[in-house]
Amino acid sequence: MKLKFLPKKPPLVISYTRYSSGQQGKKKKGKRTGESEDRQIERAEKFCKKYDLTLDENLTDKGVSGWSEGNLKENASLGKLMTLIKTGKIPKNSIIIVETVSRLTRAKIMVAFSIFDRIINAGITVVVLKGLGDERVLNTDSLDSDTGLVWQLVGAIQHSNQHAEDISQYTKITYLRKYKKAKEKGDLITSVVPCWLYVDKNDQIKIRSWKAKILNRIIELYLQGKGTRALETQLNEEEVESIAAYKTDEDGNKTELRGEVGNWRSSTIGQYLKNRALIGEHELKDFSYNSRGESGKRHRGKSFDEKRLVLDYFPPLISHEKFALIQRQMELNTTRRAGRGQTYNNIFRGVLKEGYGHLTSGETTGVQIRNSKGKDKAKSYRYYVSDHAFRKVTGFLKNSYFIET
């Protein structure tokens, strides 16, 4: 069977699937509870079989938003694909199959249209199985012969974006309704809670004792004068379990992972110490502005606002007095750091990588600049050190310096 404008012998056929909610891809007892990914792949396979094509590869972005352009990031499947297209590593006359326009993107019109524009102008065909009419072929030949198809594509892009906007607005209203009930009746707003807490089968928030014990020790050490960097080093040297550790399987299911060590970072410790959940308070997300300054979209506000607080929402771990002492100590530490003098930019940030990689994830980490006095103490030296090595993560050389200047 032939389809007009479809390349006859494409060098590469790729199926791209995406779903934004983790629930759409979860499995329980070996069976998928969400059918989105299976359905998209099955339709791509049927299309290939119908037109005697070989499906070479399926790329999936699991639990990634097409509205916030999360699938365009460098580490996302679509982002990687776009990079390959840009560098000419995807051959001309290749085919990319998507279920609908919205699977590729739900971004605003110009951003979304530019995605199709870059793919098609690279000599690659996009096949949209639904939404533009059945099995629509988008390439330079089809669009040049039918200009109305361009307007259909623009309309589909606009509809996809508007649908995502409507869902966002509905989510905002629902969240505010839950917030009101939490204020008035103490109802649960969300099952997402700080890492030292959990929600039981009766929707009651409880403290996870082994994590609370570690966090209480961190708090006591901090109030005794240990800074977050010193705490990071000490916890990694002692191989203290990370209270935030969990593993994610290929279907997006998260499982708490006991025994994970070497993951302590000063920035994370600082976040724990600043979290008002320590005293039982829950801060409502601020829907006024998103990270790009646009109104009407959800993000957690950077500034503290008492109007967004639900008091006595979480079981408190420490007293208000102790929390106030922690915040005062953090203010003093910040003031001290601000006056240290000259700093240096790490020109290798994001470029130079350590050669060992993380023990559990297989990912490589970056390097950081450290300052040191020479033997004669008359001259300062700057050197680059593996981030893992500096934090004394188990299994890494403790002094794996890369460059001395």
PDB file of C-alpha atoms in Angstrom, residues 242 245-248 257-263 354 356-365 388 393-394 396:
ATOM      1  CA  SER A 242      20.648   9.573  52.353  1.00  0.00           C
ATOM      2  CA  ALA A 245      17.246   8.314  48.340  1.00  0.00           C
ATOM      3  CA  TYR A 246      14.839   6.442  46.077  1.00  0.00           C
ATOM      4  CA  LYS A 247      15.093   4.490  42.864  1.00  0.00           C
ATOM      5  CA  THR A 248      12.989   4.914  39.745  1.00  0.00           C
ATOM      6  CA  LEU A 257      15.991   2.856  48.629  1.00  0.00           C
ATOM      7  CA  ARG A 258      17.636   2.024  51.936  1.00  0.00           C
ATOM      8  CA  GLY A 259      21.399   1.909  52.198  1.00  0.00           C
ATOM      9  CA  GLU A 260      22.199   4.627  49.635  1.00  0.00           C
ATOM     10  CA  VAL A 261      25.287   6.562  50.769  1.00  0.00           C
ATOM     11  CA  GLY A 262      27.498   9.308  49.371  1.00  0.00           C
ATOM     12  CA  ASN A 263      24.612  11.491  48.177  1.00  0.00           C
ATOM     13  CA  GLU A 354      35.531  13.219  36.350  1.00  0.00           C
ATOM     14  CA  TYR A 356      34.917   7.649  37.601  1.00  0.00           C
ATOM     15  CA  GLY A 357      31.205   8.436  37.477  1.00  0.00           C
ATOM     16  CA  HIS A 358      28.645   7.914  40.210  1.00  0.00           C
ATOM     17  CA  LEU A 359      28.718   4.488  41.832  1.00  0.00           C
ATOM     18  CA  THR A 360      24.989   3.786  41.482  1.00  0.00           C
ATOM     19  CA  SER A 361      23.663   5.803  38.575  1.00  0.00           C
ATOM     20  CA  GLY A 362      26.610   5.562  36.182  1.00  0.00           C
ATOM     21  CA  GLU A 363      26.448   9.316  35.578  1.00  0.00           C
ATOM     22  CA  THR A 364      29.549  11.504  35.608  1.00  0.00           C
ATOM     23  CA  THR A 365      29.761  14.588  37.768  1.00  0.00           C
ATOM     24  CA  HIS A 388      32.605  13.340  44.379  1.00  0.00           C
ATOM     25  CA  VAL A 393      32.132   9.784  48.522  1.00  0.00           C
ATOM     26  CA  THR A 394      32.992   6.149  49.179  1.00  0.00           C
ATOM     27  CA  PHE A 396      36.532   7.711  44.949  1.00  0.00           C
TER      28      PHE A 396
END
